[in-house]
PDB file of C-alpha atoms in Angstrom:
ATOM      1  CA  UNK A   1     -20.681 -19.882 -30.873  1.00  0.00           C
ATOM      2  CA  UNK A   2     -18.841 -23.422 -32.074  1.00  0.00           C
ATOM      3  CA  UNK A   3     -17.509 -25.349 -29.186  1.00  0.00           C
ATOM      4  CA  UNK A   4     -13.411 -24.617 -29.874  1.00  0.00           C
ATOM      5  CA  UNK A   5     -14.393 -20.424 -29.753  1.00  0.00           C
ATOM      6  CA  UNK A   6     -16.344 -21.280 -26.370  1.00  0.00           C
ATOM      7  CA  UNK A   7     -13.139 -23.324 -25.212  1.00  0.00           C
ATOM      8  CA  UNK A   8     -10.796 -21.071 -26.012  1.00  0.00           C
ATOM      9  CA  UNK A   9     -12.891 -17.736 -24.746  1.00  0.00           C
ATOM     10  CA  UNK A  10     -13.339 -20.416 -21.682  1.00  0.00           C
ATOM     11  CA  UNK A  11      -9.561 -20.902 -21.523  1.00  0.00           C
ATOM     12  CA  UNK A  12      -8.528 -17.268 -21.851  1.00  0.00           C
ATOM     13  CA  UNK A  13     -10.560 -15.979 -19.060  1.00  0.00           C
ATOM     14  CA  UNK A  14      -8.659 -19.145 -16.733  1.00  0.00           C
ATOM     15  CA  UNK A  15      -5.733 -17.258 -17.938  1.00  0.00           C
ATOM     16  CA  UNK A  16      -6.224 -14.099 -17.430  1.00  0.00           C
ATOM     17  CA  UNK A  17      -8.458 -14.202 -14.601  1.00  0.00           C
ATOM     18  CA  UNK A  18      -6.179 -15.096 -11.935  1.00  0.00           C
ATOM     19  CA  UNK A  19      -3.919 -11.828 -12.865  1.00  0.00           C
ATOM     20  CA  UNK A  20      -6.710  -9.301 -13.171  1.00  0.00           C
ATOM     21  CA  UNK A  21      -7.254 -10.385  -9.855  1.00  0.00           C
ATOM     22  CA  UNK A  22      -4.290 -10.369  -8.107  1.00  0.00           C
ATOM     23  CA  UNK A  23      -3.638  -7.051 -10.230  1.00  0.00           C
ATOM     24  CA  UNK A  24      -7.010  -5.481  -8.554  1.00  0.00           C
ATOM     25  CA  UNK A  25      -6.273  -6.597  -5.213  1.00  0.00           C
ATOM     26  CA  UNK A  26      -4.190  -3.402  -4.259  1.00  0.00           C
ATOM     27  CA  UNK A  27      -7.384  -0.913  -5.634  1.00  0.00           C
ATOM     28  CA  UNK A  28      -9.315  -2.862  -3.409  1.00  0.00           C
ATOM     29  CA  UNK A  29      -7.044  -2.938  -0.158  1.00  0.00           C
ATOM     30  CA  UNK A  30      -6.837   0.822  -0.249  1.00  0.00           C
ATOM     31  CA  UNK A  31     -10.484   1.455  -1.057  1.00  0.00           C
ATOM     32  CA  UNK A  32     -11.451  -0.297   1.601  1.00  0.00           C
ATOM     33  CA  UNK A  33      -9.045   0.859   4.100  1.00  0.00           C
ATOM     34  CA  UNK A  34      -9.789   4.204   3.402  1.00  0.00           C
ATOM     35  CA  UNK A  35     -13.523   3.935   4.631  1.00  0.00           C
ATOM     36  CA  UNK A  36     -12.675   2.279   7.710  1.00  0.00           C
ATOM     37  CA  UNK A  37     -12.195   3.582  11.146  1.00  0.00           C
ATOM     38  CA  UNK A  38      -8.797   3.654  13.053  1.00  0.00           C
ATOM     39  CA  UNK A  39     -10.271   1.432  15.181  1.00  0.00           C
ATOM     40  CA  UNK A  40     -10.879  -1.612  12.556  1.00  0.00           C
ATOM     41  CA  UNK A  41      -7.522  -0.108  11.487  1.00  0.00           C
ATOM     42  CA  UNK A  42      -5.511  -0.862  14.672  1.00  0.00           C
ATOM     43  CA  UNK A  43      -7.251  -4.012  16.305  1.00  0.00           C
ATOM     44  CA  UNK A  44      -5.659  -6.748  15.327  1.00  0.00           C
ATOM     45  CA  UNK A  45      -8.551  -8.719  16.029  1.00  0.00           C
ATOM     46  CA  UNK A  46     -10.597  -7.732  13.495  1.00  0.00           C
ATOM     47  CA  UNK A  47     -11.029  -9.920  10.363  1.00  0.00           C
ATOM     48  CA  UNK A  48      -9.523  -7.326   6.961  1.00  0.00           C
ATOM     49  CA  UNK A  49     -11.133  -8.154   4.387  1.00  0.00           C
ATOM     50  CA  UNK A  50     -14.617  -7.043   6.066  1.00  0.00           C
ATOM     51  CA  UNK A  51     -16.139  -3.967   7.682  1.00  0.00           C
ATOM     52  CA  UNK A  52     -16.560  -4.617  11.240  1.00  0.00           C
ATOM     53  CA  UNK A  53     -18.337  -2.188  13.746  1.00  0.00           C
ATOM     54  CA  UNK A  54     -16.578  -2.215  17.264  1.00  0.00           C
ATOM     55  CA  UNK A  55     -18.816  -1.254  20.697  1.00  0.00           C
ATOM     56  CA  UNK A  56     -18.426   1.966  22.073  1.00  0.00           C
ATOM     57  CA  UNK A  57     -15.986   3.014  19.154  1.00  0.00           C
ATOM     58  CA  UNK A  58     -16.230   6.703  19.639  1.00  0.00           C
ATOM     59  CA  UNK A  59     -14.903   7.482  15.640  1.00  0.00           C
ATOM     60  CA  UNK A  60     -18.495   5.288  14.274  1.00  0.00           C
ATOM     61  CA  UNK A  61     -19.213   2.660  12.334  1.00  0.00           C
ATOM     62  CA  UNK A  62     -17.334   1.400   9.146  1.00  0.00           C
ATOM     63  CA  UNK A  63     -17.587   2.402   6.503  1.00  0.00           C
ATOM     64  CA  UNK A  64     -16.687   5.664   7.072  1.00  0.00           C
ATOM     65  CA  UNK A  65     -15.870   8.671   4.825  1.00  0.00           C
ATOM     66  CA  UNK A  66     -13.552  10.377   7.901  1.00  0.00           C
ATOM     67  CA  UNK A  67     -10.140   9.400   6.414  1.00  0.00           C
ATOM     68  CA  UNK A  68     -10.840  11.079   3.300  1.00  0.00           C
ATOM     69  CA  UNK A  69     -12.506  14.195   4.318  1.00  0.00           C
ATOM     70  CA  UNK A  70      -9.229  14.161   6.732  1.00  0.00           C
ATOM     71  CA  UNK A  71      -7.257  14.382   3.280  1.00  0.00           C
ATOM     72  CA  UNK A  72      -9.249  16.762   1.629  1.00  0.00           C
ATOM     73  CA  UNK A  73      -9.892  19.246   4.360  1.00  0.00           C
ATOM     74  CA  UNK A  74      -6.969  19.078   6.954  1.00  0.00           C
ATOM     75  CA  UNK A  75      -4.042  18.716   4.277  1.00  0.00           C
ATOM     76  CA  UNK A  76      -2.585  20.317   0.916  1.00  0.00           C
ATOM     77  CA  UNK A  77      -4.078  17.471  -0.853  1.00  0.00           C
ATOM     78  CA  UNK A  78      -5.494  19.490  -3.550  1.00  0.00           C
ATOM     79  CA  UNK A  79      -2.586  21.445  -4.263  1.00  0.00           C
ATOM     80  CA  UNK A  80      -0.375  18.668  -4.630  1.00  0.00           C
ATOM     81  CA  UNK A  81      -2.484  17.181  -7.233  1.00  0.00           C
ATOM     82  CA  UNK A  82      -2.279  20.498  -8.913  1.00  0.00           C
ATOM     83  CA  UNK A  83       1.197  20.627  -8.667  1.00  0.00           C
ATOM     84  CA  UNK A  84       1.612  17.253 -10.126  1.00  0.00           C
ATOM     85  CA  UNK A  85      -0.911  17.755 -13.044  1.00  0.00           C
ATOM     86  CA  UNK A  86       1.316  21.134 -13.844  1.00  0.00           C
ATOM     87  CA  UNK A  87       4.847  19.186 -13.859  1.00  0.00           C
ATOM     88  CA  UNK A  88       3.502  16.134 -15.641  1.00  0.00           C
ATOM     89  CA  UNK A  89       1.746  18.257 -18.250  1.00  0.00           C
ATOM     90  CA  UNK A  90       4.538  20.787 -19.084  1.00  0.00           C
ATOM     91  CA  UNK A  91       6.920  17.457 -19.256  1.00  0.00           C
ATOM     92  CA  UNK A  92       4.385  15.764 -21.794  1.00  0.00           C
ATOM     93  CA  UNK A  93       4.561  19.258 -24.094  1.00  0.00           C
ATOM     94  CA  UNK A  94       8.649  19.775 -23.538  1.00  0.00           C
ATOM     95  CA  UNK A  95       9.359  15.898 -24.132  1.00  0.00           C
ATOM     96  CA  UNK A  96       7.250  16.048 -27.171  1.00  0.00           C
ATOM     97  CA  UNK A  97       8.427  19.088 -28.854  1.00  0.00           C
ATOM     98  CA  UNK A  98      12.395  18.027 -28.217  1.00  0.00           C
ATOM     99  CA  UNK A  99      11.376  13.926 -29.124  1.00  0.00           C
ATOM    100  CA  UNK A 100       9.112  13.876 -32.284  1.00  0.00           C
ATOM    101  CA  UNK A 101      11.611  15.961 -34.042  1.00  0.00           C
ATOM    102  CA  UNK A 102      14.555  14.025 -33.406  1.00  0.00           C
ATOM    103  CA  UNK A 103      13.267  10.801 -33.198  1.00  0.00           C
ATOM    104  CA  UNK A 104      11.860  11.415 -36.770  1.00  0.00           C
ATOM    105  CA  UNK A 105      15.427  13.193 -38.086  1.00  0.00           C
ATOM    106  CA  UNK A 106      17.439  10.013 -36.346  1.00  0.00           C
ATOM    107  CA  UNK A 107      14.799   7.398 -38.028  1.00  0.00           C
ATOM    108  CA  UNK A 108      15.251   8.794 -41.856  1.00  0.00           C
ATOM    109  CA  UNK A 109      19.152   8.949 -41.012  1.00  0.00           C
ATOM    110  CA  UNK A 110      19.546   5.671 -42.764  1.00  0.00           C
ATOM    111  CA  UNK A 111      22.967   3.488 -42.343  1.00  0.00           C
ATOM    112  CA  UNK A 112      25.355   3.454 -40.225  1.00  0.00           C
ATOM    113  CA  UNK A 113      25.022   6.741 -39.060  1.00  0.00           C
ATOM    114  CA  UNK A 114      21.558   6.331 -38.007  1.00  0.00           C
ATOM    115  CA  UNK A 115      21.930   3.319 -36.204  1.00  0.00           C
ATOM    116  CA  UNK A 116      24.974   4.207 -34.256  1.00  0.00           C
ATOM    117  CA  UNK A 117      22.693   7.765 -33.127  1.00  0.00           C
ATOM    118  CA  UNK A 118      19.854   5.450 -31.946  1.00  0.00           C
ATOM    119  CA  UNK A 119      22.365   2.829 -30.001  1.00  0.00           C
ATOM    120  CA  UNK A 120      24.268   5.932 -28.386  1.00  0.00           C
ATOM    121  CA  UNK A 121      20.807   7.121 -27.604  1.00  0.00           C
ATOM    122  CA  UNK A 122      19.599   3.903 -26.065  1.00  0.00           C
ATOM    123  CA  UNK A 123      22.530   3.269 -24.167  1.00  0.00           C
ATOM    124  CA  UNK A 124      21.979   7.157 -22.958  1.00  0.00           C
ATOM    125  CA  UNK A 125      18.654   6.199 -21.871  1.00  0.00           C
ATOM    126  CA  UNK A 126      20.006   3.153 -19.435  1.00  0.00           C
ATOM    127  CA  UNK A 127      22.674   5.780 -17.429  1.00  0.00           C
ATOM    128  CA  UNK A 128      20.893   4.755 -13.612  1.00  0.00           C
ATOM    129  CA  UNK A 129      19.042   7.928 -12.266  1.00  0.00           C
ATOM    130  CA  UNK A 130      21.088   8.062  -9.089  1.00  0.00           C
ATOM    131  CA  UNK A 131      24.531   8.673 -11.172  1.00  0.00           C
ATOM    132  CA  UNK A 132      23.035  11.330 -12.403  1.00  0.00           C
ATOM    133  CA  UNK A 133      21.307  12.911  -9.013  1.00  0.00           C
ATOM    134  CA  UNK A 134      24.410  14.714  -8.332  1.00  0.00           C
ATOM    135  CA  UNK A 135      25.147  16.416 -11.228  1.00  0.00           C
ATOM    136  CA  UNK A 136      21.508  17.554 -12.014  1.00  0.00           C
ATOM    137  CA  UNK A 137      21.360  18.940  -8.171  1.00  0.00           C
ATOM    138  CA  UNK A 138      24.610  20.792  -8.986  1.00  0.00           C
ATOM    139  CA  UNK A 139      22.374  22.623 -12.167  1.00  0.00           C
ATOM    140  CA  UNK A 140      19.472  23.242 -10.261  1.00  0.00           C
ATOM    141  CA  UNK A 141      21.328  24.845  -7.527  1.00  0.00           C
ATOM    142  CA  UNK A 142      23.572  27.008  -9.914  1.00  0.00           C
ATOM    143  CA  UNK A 143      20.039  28.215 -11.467  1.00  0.00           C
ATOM    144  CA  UNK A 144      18.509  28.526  -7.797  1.00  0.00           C
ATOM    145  CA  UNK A 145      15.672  26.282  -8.525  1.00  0.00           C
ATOM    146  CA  UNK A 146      15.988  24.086  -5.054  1.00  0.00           C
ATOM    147  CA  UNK A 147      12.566  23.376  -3.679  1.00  0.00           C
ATOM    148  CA  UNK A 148      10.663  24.558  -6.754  1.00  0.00           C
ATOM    149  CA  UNK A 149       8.797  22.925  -9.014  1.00  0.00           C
ATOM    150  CA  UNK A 150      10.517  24.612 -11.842  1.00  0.00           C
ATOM    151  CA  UNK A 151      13.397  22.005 -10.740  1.00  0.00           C
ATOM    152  CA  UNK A 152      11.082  18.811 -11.582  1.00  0.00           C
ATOM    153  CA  UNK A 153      10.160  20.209 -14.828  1.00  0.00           C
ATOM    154  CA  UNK A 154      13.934  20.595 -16.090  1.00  0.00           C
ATOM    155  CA  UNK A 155      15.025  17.226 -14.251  1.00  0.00           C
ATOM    156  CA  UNK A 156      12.359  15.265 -16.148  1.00  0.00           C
ATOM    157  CA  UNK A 157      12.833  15.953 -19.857  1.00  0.00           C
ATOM    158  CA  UNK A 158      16.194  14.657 -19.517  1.00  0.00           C
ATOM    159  CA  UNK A 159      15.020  10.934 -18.260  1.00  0.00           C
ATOM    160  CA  UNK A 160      11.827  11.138 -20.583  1.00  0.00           C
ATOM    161  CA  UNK A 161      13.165  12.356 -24.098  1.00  0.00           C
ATOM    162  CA  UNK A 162      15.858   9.865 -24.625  1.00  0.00           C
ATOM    163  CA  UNK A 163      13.548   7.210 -24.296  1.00  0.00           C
ATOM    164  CA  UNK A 164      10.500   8.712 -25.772  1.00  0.00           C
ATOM    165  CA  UNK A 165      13.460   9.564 -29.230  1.00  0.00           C
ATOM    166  CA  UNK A 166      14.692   5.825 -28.979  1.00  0.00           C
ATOM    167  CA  UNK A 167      10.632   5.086 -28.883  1.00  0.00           C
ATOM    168  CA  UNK A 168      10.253   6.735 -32.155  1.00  0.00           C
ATOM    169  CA  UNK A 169      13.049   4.957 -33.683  1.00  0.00           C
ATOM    170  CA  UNK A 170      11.444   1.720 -33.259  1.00  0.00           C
TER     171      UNK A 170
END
């Protein structure tokens, strides 16, 4: 390697170092709250960033694996990651058939036409969620979807394929 690649490789990772790690500081706060014990949790005294071990802590030593055998045995865990694997795939499939179409009829529109479709739909796309809450809770009631999943799946399309068709304008 010449000197200027090294310097600039050299310069890059100065760059981009920094963010990567203040970007994987959450993973690592939750990681290693997860495997300690309400104890380290709770006592103030204790140092965070480390893995302490307190005398005559009757929950054990840190690390521990209680908190998330506690999530996978004494909660729905499981089925909520189901659930959420369900709506986010069915909104994937029902945003894609409704987007690639029209995204790829509204980009061979040429003109004005065309353009005006893809500001209208752009400008669709930035309506705030919470104007909409109450009229979307007004559908899902009339269809008797409240408090089933069924509700999620019809709510999401309508956020996701406006900007998924001004996507495939671009």
């Amino acid at each position: 390697m010449t000197w200027s690649a090294i310097r600039s490789h050299g310069l890059s990772y100065l760059i981009v170092g920094p963010f990567a790690i203040v970007l994987a500081f959450p993973f690592y706060w939750m990681v290693t709250t997860a495997l300690k014990t309400n104890g380290d949790l709770y006592n103030l005294a204790n140092v965070p960033f480390k893995f302490t071990t307190t005398k005559g802590d009757p929950e054990g030593h840190s690390p521990t694996l209680r908190h998330i055998s506690f999530i996978f045995h004494q909660t729905h865990y499981v089925r909520w990651l189901e659930n959420t694997v369900f709506v986010g795939a069915l909104v994937v499939v029902i945003t894609l058939v409704l987007a690639l179409p029209a995204g790829y009829a509204l980009a061979r529109l040429s003109g004005r036409l065309g353009q005006s479709v893809g500001v209208g739909i752009f400008l669709t796309y930035l309506v705030p969620p919470t104007l909409l809450f109450l009229p979307l809770s007004r559908v899902i009631s009339k269809l008797g979807l409240e408090d089933r999943l069924g509700a999620l799946v019809l709510v999401y399309p309508s956020f996701t394929g406006p900007f998924s068709v001004w996507l495939r304008l671009g």
